[in-house]
CSV table of C-alpha atoms and ligand atoms in Angstrom, one decimal:
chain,number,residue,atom,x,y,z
I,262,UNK,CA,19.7,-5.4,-13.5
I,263,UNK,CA,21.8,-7.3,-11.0
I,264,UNK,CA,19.8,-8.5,-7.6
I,265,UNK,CA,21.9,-8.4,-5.0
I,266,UNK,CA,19.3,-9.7,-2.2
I,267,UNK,CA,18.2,-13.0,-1.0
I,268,UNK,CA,17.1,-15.5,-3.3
I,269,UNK,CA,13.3,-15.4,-3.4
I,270,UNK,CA,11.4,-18.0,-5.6
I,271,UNK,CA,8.0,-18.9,-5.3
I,272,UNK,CA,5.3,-20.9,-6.7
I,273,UNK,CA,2.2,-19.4,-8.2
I,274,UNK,CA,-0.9,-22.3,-9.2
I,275,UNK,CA,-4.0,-21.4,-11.0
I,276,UNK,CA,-6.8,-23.5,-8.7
I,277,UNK,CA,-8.2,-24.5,-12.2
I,278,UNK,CA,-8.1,-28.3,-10.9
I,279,UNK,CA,-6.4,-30.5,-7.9
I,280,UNK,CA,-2.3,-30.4,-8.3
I,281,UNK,CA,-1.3,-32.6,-11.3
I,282,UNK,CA,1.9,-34.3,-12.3
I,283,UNK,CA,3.0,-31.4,-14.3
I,284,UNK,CA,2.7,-28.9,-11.6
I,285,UNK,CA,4.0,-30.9,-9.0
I,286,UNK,CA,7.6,-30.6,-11.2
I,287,UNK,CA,7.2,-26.9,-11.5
I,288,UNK,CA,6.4,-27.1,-7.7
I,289,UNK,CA,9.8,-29.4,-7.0
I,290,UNK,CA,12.3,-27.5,-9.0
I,291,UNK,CA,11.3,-24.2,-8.1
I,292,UNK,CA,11.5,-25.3,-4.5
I,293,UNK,CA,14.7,-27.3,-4.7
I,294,UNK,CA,16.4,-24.3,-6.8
I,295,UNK,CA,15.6,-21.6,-4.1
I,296,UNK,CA,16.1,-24.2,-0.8
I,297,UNK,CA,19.3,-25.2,-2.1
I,298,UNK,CA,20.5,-22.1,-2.3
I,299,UNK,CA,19.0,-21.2,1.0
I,300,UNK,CA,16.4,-18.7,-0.3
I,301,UNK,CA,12.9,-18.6,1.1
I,302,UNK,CA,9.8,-20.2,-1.2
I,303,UNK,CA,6.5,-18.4,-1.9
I,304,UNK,CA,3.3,-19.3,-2.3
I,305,UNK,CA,0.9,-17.6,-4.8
I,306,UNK,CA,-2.3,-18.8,-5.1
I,307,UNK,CA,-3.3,-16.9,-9.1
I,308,UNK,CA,-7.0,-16.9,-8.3
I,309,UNK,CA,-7.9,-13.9,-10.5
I,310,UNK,CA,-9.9,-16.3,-13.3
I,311,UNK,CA,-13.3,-17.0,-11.7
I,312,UNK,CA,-14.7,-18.9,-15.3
I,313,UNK,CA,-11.5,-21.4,-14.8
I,314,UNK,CA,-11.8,-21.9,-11.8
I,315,UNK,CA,-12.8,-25.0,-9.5
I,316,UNK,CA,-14.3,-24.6,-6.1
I,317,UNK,CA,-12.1,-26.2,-3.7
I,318,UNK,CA,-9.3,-26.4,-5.8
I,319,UNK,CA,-7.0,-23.8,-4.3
I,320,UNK,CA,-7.8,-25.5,-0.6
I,321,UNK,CA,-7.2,-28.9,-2.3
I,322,UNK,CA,-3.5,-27.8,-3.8
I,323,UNK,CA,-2.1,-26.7,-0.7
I,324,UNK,CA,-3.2,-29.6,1.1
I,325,UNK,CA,-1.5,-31.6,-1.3
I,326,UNK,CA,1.9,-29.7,-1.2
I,327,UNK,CA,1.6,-29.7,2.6
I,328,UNK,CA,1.1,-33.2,2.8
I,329,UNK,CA,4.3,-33.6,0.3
I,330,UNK,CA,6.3,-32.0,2.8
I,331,UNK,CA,6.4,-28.5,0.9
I,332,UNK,CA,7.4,-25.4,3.1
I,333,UNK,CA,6.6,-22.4,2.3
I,334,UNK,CA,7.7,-18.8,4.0
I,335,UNK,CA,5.1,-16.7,5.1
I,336,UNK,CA,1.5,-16.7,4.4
I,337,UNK,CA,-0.1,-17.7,1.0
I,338,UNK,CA,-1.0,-14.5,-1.6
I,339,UNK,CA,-4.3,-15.0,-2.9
I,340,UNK,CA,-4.4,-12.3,-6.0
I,341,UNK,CA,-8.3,-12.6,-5.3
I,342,UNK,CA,-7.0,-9.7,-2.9
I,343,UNK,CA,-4.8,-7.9,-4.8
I,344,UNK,CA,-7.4,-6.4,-7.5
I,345,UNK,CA,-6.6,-2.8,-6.6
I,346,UNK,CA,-2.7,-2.9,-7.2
I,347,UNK,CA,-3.4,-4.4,-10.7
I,348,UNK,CA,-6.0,-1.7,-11.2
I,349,UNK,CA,-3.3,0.5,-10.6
I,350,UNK,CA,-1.0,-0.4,-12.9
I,351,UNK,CA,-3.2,-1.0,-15.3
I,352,UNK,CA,-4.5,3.2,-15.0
I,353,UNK,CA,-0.6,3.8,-15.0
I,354,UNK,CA,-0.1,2.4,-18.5
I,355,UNK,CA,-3.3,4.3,-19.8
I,356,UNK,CA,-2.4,7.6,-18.1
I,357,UNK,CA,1.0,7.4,-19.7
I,358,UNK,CA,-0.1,6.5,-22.8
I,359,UNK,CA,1.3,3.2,-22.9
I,360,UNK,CA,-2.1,1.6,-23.3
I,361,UNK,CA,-5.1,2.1,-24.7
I,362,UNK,CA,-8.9,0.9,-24.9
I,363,UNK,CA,-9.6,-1.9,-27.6
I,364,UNK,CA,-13.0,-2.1,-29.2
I,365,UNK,CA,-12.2,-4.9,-31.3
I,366,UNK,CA,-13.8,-8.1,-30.8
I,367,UNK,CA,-12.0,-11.6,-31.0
I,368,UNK,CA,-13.8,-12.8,-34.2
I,369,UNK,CA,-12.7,-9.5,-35.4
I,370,UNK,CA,-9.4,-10.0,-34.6
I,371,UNK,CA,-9.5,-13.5,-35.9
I,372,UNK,CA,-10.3,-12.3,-39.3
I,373,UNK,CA,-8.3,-9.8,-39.8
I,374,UNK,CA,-5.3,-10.5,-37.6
I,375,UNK,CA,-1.8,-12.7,-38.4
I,376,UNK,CA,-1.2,-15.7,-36.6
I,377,UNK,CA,2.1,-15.6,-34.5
I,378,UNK,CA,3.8,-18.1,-32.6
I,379,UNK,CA,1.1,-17.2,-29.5
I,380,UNK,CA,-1.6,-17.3,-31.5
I,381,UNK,CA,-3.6,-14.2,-33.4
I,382,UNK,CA,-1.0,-11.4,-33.5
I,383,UNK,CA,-3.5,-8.1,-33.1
I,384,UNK,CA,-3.3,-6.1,-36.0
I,385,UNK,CA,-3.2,-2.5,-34.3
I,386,UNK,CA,-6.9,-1.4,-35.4
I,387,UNK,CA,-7.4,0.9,-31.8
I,388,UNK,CA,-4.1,1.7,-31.2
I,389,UNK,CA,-4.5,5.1,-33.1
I,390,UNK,CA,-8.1,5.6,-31.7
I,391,UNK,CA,-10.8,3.2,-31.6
I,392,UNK,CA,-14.4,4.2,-33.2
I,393,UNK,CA,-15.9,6.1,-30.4
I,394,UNK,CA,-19.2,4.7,-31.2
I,395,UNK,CA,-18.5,1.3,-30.3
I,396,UNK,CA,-17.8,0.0,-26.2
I,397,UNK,CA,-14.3,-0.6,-25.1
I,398,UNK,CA,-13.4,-4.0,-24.9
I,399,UNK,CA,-10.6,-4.5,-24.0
I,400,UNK,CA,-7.0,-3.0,-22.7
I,401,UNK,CA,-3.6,-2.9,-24.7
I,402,UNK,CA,-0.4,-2.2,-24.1
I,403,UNK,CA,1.3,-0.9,-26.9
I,404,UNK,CA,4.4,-2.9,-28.1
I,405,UNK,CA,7.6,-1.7,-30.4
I,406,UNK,CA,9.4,-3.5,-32.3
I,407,UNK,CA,12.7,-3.7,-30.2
I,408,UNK,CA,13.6,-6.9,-29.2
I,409,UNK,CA,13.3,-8.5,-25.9
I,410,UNK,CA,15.9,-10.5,-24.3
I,411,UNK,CA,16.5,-12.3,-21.4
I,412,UNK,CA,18.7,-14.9,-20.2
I,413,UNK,CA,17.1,-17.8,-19.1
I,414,UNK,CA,19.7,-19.9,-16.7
I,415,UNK,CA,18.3,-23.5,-18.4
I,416,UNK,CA,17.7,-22.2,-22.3
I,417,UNK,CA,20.2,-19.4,-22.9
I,418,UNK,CA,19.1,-16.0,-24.1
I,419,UNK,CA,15.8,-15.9,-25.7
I,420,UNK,CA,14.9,-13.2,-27.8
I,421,UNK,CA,10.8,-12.2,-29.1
I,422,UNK,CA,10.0,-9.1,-31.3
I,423,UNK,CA,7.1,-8.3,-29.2
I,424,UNK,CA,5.0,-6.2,-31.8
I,425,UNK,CA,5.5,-8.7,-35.0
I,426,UNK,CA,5.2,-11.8,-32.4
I,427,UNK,CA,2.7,-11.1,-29.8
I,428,UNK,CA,1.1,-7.8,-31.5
I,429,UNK,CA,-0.1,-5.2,-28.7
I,430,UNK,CA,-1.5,-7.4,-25.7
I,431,UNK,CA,-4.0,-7.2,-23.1
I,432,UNK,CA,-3.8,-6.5,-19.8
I,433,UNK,CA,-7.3,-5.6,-18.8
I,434,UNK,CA,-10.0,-8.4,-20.8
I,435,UNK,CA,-13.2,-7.8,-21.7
I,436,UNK,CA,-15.1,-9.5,-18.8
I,437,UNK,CA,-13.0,-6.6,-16.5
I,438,UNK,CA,-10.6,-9.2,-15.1
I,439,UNK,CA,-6.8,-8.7,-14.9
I,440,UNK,CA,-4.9,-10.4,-17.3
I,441,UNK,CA,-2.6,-13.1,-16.1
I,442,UNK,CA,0.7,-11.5,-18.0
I,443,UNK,CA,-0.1,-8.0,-15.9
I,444,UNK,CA,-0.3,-9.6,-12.7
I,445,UNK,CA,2.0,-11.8,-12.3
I,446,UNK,CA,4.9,-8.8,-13.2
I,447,UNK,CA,3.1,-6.6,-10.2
I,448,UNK,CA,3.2,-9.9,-8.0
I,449,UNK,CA,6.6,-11.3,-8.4
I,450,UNK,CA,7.5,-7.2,-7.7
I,451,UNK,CA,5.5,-6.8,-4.7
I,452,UNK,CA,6.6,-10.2,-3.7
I,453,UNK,CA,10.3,-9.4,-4.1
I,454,UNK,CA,11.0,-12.9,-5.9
I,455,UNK,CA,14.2,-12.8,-7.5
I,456,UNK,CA,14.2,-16.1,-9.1
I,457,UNK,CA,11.3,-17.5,-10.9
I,458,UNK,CA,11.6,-21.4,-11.7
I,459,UNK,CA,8.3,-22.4,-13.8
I,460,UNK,CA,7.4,-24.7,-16.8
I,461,UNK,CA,8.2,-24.1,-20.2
I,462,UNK,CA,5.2,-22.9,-21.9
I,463,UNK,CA,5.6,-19.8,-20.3
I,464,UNK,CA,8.9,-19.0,-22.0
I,465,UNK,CA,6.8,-17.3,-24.8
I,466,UNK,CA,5.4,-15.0,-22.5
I,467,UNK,CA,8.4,-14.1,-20.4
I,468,UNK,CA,9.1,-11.5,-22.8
I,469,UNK,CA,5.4,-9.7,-22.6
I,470,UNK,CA,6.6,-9.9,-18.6
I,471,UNK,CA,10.2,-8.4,-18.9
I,472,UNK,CA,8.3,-5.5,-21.2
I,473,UNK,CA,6.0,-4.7,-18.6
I,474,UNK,CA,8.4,-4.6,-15.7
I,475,UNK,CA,10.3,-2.2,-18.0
I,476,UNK,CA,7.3,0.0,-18.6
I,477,UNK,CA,6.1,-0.1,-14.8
I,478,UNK,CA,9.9,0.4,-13.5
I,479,UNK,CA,9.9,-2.7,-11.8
I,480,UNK,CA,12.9,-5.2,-10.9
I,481,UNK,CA,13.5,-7.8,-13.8
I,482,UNK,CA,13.8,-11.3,-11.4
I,483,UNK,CA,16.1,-14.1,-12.8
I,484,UNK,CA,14.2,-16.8,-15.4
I,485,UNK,CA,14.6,-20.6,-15.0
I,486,UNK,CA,12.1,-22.3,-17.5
I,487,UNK,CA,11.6,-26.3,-16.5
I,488,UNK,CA,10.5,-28.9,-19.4
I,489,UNK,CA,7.4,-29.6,-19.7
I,490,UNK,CA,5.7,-33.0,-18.9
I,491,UNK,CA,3.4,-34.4,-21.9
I,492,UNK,CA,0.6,-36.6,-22.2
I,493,UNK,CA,1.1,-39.3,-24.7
I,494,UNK,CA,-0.7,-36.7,-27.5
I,495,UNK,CA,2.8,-34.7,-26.6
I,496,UNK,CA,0.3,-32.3,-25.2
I,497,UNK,CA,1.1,-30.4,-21.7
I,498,UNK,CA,-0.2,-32.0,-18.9
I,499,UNK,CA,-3.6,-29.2,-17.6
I,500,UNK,CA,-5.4,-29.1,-14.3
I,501,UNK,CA,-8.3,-28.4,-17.3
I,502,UNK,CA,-7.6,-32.0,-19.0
I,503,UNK,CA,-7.9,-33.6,-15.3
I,504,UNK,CA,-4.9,-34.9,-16.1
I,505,UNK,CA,-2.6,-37.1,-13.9
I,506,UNK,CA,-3.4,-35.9,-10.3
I,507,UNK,CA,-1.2,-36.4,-7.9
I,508,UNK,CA,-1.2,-39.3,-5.6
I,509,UNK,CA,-1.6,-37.9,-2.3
I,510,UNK,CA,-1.8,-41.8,-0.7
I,511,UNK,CA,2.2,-42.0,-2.3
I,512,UNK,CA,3.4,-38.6,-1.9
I,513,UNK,CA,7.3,-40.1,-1.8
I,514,UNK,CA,6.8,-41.9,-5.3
I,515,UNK,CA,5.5,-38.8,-6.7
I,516,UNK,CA,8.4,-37.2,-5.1
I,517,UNK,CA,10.7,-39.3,-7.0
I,518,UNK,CA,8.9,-39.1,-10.1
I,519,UNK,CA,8.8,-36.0,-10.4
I,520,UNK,CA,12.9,-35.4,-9.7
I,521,UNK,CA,13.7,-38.1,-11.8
I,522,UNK,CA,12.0,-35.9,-14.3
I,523,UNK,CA,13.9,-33.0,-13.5
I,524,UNK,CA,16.8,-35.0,-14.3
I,525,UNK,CA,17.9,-35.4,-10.6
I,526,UNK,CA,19.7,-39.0,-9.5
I,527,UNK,CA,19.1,-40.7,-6.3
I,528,UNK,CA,22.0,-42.3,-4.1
I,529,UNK,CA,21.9,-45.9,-4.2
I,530,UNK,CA,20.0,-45.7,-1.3
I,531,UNK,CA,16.8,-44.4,-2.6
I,532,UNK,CA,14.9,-42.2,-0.1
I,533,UNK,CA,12.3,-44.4,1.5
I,534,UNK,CA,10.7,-41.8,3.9
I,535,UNK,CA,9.8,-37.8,3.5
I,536,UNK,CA,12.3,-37.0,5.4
I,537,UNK,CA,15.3,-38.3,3.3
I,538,UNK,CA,14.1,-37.4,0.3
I,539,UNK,CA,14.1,-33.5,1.0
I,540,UNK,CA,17.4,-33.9,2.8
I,541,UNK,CA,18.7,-35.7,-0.7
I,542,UNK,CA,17.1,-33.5,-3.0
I,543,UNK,CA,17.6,-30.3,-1.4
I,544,UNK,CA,21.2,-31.1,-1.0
I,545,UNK,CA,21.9,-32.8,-3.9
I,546,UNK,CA,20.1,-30.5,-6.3
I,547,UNK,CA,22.1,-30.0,-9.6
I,548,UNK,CA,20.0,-27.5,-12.0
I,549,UNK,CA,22.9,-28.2,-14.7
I,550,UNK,CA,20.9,-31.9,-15.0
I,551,UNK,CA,17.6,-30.5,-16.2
I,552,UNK,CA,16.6,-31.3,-19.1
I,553,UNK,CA,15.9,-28.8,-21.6
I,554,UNK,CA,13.2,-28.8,-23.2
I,555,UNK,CA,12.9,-28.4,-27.1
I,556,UNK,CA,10.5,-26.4,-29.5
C,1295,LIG,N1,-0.5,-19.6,-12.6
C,1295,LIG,C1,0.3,-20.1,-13.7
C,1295,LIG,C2,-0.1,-21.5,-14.0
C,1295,LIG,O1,-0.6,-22.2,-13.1
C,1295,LIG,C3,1.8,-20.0,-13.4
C,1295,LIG,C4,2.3,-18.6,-13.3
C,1295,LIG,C5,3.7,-18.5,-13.2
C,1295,LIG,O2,4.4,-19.3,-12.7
C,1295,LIG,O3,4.2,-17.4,-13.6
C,1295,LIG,O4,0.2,-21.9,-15.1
């Protein structure tokens, strides 16, 4: 589906720790990407994970991206308040038949399941009916085998078999809370983002994403998938791992930093204030310079 309207990107952090190198890139380029091309930026706070979550974290990341000079439109969406809309798409899919209750429990699932490129590929046991006896768990949406495909504007098409990769996936867990894949399709809808810039490692699920917007008739925005930054272990940078915070006493080195990442090169006068590094950076953004990252 072509968009036709204003470009409108956003940025969505978990408040599972302060704001760390790694999102402060996905931060950048999706901000750069949509205020080059004069689009408004979001600001999604994904606070729907209480057990991950770190009090005063979501209070501490905006005051970080304030104090870098970030600018966002509007006010911030807290997805503590949007419960209801996911519960409502979530009884869509099991009205329609397009999901179903899961008994099965992860050590279950474990033993009996394939693994897949995202781990544990669910084997199907409920999706024909589940043993009545036993609780419901969980809730799946029922994948098929037709391939999913997208174009992503740094990597090229990328193309997952959903059912042989992923296996049918949960949107409702078994503590009750909304799965991250199912909210983020009914947020970047109700938000009307048209472009979503964001790191790598959620390439994989992108396709989960694009089925759901299919299944829920939603608009399919544009995909731009940044590299990922690594620790010396080449593991990605986490909020979890306390890794690399962000400087807030230097927020113009890890301004620079954090473009020079992104591949971006600074005029031989290198921005020595705020102020002339969003005027650089915004104007001077060139997304054919990102690196792309490799699997
Ligand atoms: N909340 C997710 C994270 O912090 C990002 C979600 C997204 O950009 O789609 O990893």
């Amino acid at each position: 589906m072509t968009n036709t309207s204003k470009y409108r990107g956003r940025f969505a952090p978990s408040p599972s720790g302060p704001l760390h190198f790694g999102s402060l890139v996905a931060a950048l380029g999706s901000y750069l990407d949509a205020r080059s091309l004069k689009g408004d930026w979001l600001l999604r706070m994904e606070d729907i994970d209480p057990p991950r979550e770190k009090p005063g974290a979501a209070d501490a990341i905006l005051k970080t991206l304030e104090l870098f000079g970030f600018e966002w439109d509007g006010s911030v969406l807290y997805q503590s308040s949007r419960i209801e809309a996911y519960r409502e798409a979530a009884g869509y899919l099991l009205s329609t038949g397009l999901a179903y209750p899961c008994s099965c429990s992860r050590r279950e699932i474990d033993k009996t399941g394939k693994p897949g490129p995202e781990g544990i590929v669910y084997p199907g046991t409920c999706r024909n009916g589940r043993d009545p006896s036993r609780d419901v768990r969980t809730l799946r949406v029922i994948t098929d085998s037709a391939e999913i495909s997208f174009p992503d504007l740094i990597h090229g098409r990328f193309r997952q078999d959903l059912e042989q990769d992923v296996g049918d996936f949960i949107v409702r867990r078994a503590d009750g809370l909304y799965a991250y894949q199912l909210a983020v399709v009914v947020d970047d809808a109700f938000q009307n983002i048209t472009r979503i810039v964001r790191g790598s490692d959620l390439l994989f699920s992108t396709p989960r994403q694009v089925y759901l917007q299919q299944l829920l008739g939603l608009p399919q925005p544009e995909y731009s998938h940044l590299p990922l930054v690594m620790d010396e272990d080449g593991r990605k940078l986490s909020k979890q791992s306390l890794a690399w915070p962000v400087d807030s006493n230097d927020p113009l080195q890890g301004l620079l930093q954090a473009a020079h990442f992104l591949g971006q090169i600074p005029p031989v006068d290198i921005p020595s204030n705020l102020a002339e590094f969003w005027e650089w950076s915004i104007s001077g953004w060139d997304s054919s310079a990102v690196p792309v990252q490799q699997f």
